[in-house]
PDB file of C-alpha atoms in Angstrom:
ATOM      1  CA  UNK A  17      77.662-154.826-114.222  1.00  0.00           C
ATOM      2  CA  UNK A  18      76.918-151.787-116.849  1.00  0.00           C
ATOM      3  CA  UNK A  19      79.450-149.820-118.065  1.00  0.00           C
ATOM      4  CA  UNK A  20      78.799-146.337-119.233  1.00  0.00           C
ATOM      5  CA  UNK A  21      81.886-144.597-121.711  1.00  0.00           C
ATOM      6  CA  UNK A  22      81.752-140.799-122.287  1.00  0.00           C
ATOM      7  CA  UNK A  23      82.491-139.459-125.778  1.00  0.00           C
ATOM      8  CA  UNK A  24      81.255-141.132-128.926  1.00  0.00           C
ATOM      9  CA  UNK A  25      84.712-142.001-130.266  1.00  0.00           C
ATOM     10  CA  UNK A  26      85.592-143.795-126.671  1.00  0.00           C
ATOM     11  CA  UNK A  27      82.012-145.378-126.560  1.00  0.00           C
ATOM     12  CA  UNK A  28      82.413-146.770-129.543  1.00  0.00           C
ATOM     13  CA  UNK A  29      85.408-148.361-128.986  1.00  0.00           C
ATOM     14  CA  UNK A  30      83.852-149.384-125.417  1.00  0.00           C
ATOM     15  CA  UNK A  31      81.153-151.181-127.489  1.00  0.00           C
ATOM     16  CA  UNK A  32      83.145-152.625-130.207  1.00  0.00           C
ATOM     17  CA  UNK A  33      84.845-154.389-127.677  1.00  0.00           C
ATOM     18  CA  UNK A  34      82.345-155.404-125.183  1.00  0.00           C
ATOM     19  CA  UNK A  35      80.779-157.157-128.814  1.00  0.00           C
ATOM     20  CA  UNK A  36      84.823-158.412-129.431  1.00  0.00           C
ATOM     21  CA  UNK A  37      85.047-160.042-126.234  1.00  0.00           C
ATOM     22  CA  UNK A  38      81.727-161.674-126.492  1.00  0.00           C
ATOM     23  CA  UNK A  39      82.106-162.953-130.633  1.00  0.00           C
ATOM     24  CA  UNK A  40      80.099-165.285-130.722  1.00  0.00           C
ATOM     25  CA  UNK A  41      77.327-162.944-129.470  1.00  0.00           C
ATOM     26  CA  UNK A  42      78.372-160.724-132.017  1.00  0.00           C
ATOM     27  CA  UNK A  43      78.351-162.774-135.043  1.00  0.00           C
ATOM     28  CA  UNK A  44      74.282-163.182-134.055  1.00  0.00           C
ATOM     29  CA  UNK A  45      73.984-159.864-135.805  1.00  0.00           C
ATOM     30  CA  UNK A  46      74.892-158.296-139.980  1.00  0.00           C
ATOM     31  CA  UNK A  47      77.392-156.164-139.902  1.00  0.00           C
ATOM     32  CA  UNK A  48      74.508-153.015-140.824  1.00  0.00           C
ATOM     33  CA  UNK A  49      72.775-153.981-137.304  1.00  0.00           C
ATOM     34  CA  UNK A  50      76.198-154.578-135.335  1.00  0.00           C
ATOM     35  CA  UNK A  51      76.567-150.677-136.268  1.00  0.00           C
ATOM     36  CA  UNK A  52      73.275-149.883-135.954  1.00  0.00           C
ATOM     37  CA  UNK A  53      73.232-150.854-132.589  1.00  0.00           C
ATOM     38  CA  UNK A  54      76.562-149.496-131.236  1.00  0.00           C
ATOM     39  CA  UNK A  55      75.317-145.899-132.803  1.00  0.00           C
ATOM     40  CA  UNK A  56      72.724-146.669-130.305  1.00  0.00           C
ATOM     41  CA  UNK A  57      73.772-147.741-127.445  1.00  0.00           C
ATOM     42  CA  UNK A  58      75.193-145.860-124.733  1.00  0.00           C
ATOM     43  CA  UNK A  59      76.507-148.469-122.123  1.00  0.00           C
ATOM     44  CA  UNK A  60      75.885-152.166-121.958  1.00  0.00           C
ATOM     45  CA  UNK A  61      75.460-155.073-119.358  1.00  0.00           C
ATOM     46  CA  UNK A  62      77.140-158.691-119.243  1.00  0.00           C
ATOM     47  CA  UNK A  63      75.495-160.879-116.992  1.00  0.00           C
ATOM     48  CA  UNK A  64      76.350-164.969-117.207  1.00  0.00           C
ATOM     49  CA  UNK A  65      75.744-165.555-120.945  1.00  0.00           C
ATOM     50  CA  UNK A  66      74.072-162.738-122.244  1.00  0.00           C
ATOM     51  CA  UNK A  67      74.946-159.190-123.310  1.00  0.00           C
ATOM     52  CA  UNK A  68      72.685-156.521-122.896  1.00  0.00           C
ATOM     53  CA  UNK A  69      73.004-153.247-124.970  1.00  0.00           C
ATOM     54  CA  UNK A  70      71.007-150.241-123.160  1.00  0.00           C
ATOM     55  CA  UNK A  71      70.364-147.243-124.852  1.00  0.00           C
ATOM     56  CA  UNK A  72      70.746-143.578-123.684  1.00  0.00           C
ATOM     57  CA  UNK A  73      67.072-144.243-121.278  1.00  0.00           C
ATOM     58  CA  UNK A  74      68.424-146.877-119.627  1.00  0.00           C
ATOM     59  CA  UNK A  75      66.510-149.526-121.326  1.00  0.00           C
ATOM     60  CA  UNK A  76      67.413-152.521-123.734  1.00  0.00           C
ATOM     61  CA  UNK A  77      68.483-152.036-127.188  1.00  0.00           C
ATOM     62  CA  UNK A  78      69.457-155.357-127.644  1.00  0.00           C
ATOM     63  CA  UNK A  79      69.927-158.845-125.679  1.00  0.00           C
ATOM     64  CA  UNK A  80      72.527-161.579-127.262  1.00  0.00           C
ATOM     65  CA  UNK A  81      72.704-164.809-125.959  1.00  0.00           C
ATOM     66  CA  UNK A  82      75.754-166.737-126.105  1.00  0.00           C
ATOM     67  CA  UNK A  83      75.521-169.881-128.877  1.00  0.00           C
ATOM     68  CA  UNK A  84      76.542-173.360-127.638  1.00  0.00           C
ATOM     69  CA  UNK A  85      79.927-173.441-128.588  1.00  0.00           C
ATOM     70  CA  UNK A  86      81.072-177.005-128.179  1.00  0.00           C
ATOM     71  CA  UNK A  87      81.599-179.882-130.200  1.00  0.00           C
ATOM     72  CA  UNK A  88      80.754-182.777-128.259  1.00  0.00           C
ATOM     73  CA  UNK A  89      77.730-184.215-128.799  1.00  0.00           C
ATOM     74  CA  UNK A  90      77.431-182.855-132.734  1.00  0.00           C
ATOM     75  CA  UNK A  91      77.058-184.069-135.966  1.00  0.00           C
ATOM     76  CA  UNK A  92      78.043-182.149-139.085  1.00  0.00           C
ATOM     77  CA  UNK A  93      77.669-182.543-142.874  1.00  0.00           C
ATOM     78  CA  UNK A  94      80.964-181.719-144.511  1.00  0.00           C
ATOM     79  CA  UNK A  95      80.183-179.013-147.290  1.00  0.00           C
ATOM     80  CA  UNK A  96      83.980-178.394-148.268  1.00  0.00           C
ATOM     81  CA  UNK A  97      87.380-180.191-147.680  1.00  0.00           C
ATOM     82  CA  UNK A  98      91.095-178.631-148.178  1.00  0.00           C
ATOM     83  CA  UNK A  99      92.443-180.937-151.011  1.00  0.00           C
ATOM     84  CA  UNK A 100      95.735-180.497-150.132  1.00  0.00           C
ATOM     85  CA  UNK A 101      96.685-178.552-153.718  1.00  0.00           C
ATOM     86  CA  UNK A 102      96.044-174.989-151.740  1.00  0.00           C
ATOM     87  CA  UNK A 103      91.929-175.215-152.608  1.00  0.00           C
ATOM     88  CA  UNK A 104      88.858-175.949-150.418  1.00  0.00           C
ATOM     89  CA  UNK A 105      86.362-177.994-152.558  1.00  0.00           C
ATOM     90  CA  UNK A 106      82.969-179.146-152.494  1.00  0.00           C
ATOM     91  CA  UNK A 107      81.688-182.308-151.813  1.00  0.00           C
ATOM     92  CA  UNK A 108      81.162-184.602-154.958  1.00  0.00           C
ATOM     93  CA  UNK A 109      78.077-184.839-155.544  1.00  0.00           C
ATOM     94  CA  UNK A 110      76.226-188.396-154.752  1.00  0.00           C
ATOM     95  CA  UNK A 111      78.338-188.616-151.754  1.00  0.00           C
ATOM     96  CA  UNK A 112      77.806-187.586-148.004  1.00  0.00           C
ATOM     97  CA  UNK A 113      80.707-186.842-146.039  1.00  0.00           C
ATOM     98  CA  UNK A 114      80.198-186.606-142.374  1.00  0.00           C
ATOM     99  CA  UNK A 115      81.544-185.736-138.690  1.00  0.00           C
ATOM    100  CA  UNK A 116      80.265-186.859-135.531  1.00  0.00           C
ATOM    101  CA  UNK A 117      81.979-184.747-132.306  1.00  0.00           C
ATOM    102  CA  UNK A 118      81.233-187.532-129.326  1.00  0.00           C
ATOM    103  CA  UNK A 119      81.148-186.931-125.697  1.00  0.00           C
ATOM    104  CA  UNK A 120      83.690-189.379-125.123  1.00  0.00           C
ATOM    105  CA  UNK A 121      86.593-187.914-127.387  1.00  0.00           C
ATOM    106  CA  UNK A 122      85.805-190.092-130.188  1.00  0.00           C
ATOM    107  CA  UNK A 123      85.278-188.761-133.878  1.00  0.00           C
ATOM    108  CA  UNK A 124      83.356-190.886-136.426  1.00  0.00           C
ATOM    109  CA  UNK A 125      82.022-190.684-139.679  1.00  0.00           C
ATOM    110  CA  UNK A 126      82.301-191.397-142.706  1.00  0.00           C
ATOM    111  CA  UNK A 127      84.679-190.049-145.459  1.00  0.00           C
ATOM    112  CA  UNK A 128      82.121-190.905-148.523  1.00  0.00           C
ATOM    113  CA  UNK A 129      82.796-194.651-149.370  1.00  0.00           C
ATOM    114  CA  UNK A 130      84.190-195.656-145.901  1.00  0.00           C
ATOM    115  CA  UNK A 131      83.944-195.165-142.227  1.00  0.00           C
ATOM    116  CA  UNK A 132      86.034-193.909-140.135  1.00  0.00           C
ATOM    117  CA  UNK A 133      86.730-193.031-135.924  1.00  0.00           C
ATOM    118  CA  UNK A 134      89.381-191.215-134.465  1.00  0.00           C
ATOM    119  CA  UNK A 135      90.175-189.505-130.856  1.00  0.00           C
ATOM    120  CA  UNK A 136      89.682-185.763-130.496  1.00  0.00           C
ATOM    121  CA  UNK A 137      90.495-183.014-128.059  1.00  0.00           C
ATOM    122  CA  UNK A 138      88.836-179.592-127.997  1.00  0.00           C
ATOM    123  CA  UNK A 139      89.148-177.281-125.500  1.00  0.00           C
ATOM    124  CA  UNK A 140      88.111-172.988-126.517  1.00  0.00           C
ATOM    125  CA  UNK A 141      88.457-173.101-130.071  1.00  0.00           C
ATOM    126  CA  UNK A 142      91.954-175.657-129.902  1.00  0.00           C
ATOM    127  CA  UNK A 143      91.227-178.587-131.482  1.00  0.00           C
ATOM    128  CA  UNK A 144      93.598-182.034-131.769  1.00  0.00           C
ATOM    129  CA  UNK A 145      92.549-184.908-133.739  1.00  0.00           C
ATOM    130  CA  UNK A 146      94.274-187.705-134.321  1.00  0.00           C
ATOM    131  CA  UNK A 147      94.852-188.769-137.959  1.00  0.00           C
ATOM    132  CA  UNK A 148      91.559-190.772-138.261  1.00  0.00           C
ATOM    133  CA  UNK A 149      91.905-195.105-139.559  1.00  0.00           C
ATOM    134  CA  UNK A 150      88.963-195.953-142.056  1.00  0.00           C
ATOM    135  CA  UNK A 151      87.803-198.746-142.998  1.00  0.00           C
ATOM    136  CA  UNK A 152      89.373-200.428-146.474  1.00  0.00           C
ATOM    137  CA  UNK A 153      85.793-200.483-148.947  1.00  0.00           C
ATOM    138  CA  UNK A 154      86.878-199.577-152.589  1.00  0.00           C
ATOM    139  CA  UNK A 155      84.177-197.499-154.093  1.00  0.00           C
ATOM    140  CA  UNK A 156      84.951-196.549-157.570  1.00  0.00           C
ATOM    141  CA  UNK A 157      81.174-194.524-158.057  1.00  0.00           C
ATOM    142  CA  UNK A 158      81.449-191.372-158.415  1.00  0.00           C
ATOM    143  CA  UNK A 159      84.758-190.988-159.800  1.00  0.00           C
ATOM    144  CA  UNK A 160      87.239-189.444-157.161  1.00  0.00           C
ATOM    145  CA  UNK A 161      85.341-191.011-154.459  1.00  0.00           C
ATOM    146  CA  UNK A 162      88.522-192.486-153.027  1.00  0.00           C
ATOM    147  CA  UNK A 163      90.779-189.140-153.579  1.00  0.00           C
ATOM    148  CA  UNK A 164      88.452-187.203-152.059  1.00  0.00           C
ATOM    149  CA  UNK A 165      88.053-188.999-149.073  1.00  0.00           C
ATOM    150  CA  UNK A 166      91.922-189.292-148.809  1.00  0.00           C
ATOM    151  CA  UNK A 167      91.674-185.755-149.209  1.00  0.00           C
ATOM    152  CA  UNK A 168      88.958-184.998-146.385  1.00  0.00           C
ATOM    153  CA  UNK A 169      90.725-187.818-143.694  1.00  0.00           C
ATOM    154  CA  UNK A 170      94.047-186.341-144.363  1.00  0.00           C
ATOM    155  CA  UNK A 171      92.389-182.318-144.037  1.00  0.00           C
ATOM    156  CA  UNK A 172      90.982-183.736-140.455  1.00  0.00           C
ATOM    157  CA  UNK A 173      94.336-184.512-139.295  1.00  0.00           C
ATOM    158  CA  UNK A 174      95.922-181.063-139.880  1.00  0.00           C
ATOM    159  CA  UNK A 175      93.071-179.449-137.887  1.00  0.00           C
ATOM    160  CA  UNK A 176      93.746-177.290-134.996  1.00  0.00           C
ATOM    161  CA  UNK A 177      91.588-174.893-134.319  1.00  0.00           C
ATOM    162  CA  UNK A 178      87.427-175.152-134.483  1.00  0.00           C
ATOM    163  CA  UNK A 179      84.896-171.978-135.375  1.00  0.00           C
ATOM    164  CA  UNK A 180      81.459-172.341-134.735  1.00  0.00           C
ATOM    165  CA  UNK A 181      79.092-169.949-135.998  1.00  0.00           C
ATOM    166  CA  UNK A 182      75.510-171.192-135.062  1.00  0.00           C
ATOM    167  CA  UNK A 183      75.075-173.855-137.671  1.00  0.00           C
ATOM    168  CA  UNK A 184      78.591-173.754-139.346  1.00  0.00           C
ATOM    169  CA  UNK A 185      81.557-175.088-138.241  1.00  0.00           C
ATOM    170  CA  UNK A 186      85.089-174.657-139.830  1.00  0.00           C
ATOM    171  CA  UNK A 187      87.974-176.417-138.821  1.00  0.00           C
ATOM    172  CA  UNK A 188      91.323-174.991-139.356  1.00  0.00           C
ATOM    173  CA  UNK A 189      95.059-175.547-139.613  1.00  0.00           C
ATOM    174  CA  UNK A 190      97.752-173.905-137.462  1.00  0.00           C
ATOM    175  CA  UNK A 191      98.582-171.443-140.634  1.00  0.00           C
ATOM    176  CA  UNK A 192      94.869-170.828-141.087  1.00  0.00           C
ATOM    177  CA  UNK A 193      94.038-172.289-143.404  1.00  0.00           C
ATOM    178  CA  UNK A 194      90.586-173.607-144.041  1.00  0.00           C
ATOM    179  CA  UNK A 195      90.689-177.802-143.590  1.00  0.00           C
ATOM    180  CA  UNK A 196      87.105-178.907-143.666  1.00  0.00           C
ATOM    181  CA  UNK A 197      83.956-176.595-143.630  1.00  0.00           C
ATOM    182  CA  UNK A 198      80.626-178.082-142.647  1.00  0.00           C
ATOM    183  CA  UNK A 199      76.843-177.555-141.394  1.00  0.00           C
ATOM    184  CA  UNK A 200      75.006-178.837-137.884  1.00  0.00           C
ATOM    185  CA  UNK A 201      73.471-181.616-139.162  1.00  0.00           C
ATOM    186  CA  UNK A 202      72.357-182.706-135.252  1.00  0.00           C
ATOM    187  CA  UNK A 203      72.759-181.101-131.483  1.00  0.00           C
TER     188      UNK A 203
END
């Protein structure tokens, strides 16, 4: 279906939110080009799972594809965990804290020293997961090892919403607030 919007102050609105209702097309682009291209473009085209911007000719400006926006079947490297003290934080370094989204409903990973598993539910960007049992390993190497992964198990739990922006993920709480921020590290 293409939709064509007379005046420049109505077409740009028209195209602003033909890119708002399809974000995660929209994030493909830098802010410059997102403008860029709505200067030129004159009507655009959804078909399935891809938006097509045509300019004033008729013919493509631009073609976004929608990114894979599920969490099943992924695995992420945690790059920064809510500590619970109103700051996000990096991961200590000499530790590896990670998420893996199964097809099943099951989270697993590990929370630095320890492993852990946990049920999840995601469905748009809701997300539920249950506050996730690890394993009971002291690791006193590096030193906060054990606070931060207090810190990271207890940030999953308060999750409720998941963002994914091609190969970032944030996960965040009802007040929105970031929890845990991390990077694809697998499908």
């Amino acid at each position: 279906m293409t939709q064509s919007i007379g005046g420049i102050r109505r077409r740009m609105i028209g195209m602003a939110a033909a890119l708002a209702a399809t974000a995660p097309l929209a994030q493909q682009l830098s802010p410059p080009t997102r403008g860029a291209l709505l200067y030129d473009t004159r009507s655009y085209r959804i078909e399935n799972d891809t938006l097509t911007l045509l300019g004033a000719d008729g013919k493509s400006v631009a073609q976004l594809k929608e990114q894979a926006n599920r969490l099943a079947g992924t695995s992420w490297q945690v790059t920064g965990v809510n500590n619970g003290r109103q700051a996000v934080v990096g991961v200590l370094a000499d530790t590896s804290l990670t998420m893996v989204f199964g097809n099943d409903g099951k989270l697993s990973g590990s929370g630095g020293c320890n492993n852990f598993n946990a049920t999840y539910q995601a469905e748009g960007g809701a997300l539920r997961i249950d506050a996730p049992p690890a394993t009971r390993m002291m690791c006193a190497q590096p030193e906060g090892r054990m606070a931060q992964e207090a810190q990271f198990l207890a940030a999953l739990a308060t999750a409720t919403t998941a963002r994914r922006e091609g190969d970032r993920l944030e996960l965040r709480t009802a007040s929105g607030a970031l929890a845990v921020s991390a990077r694809l590290a697998g499908p």
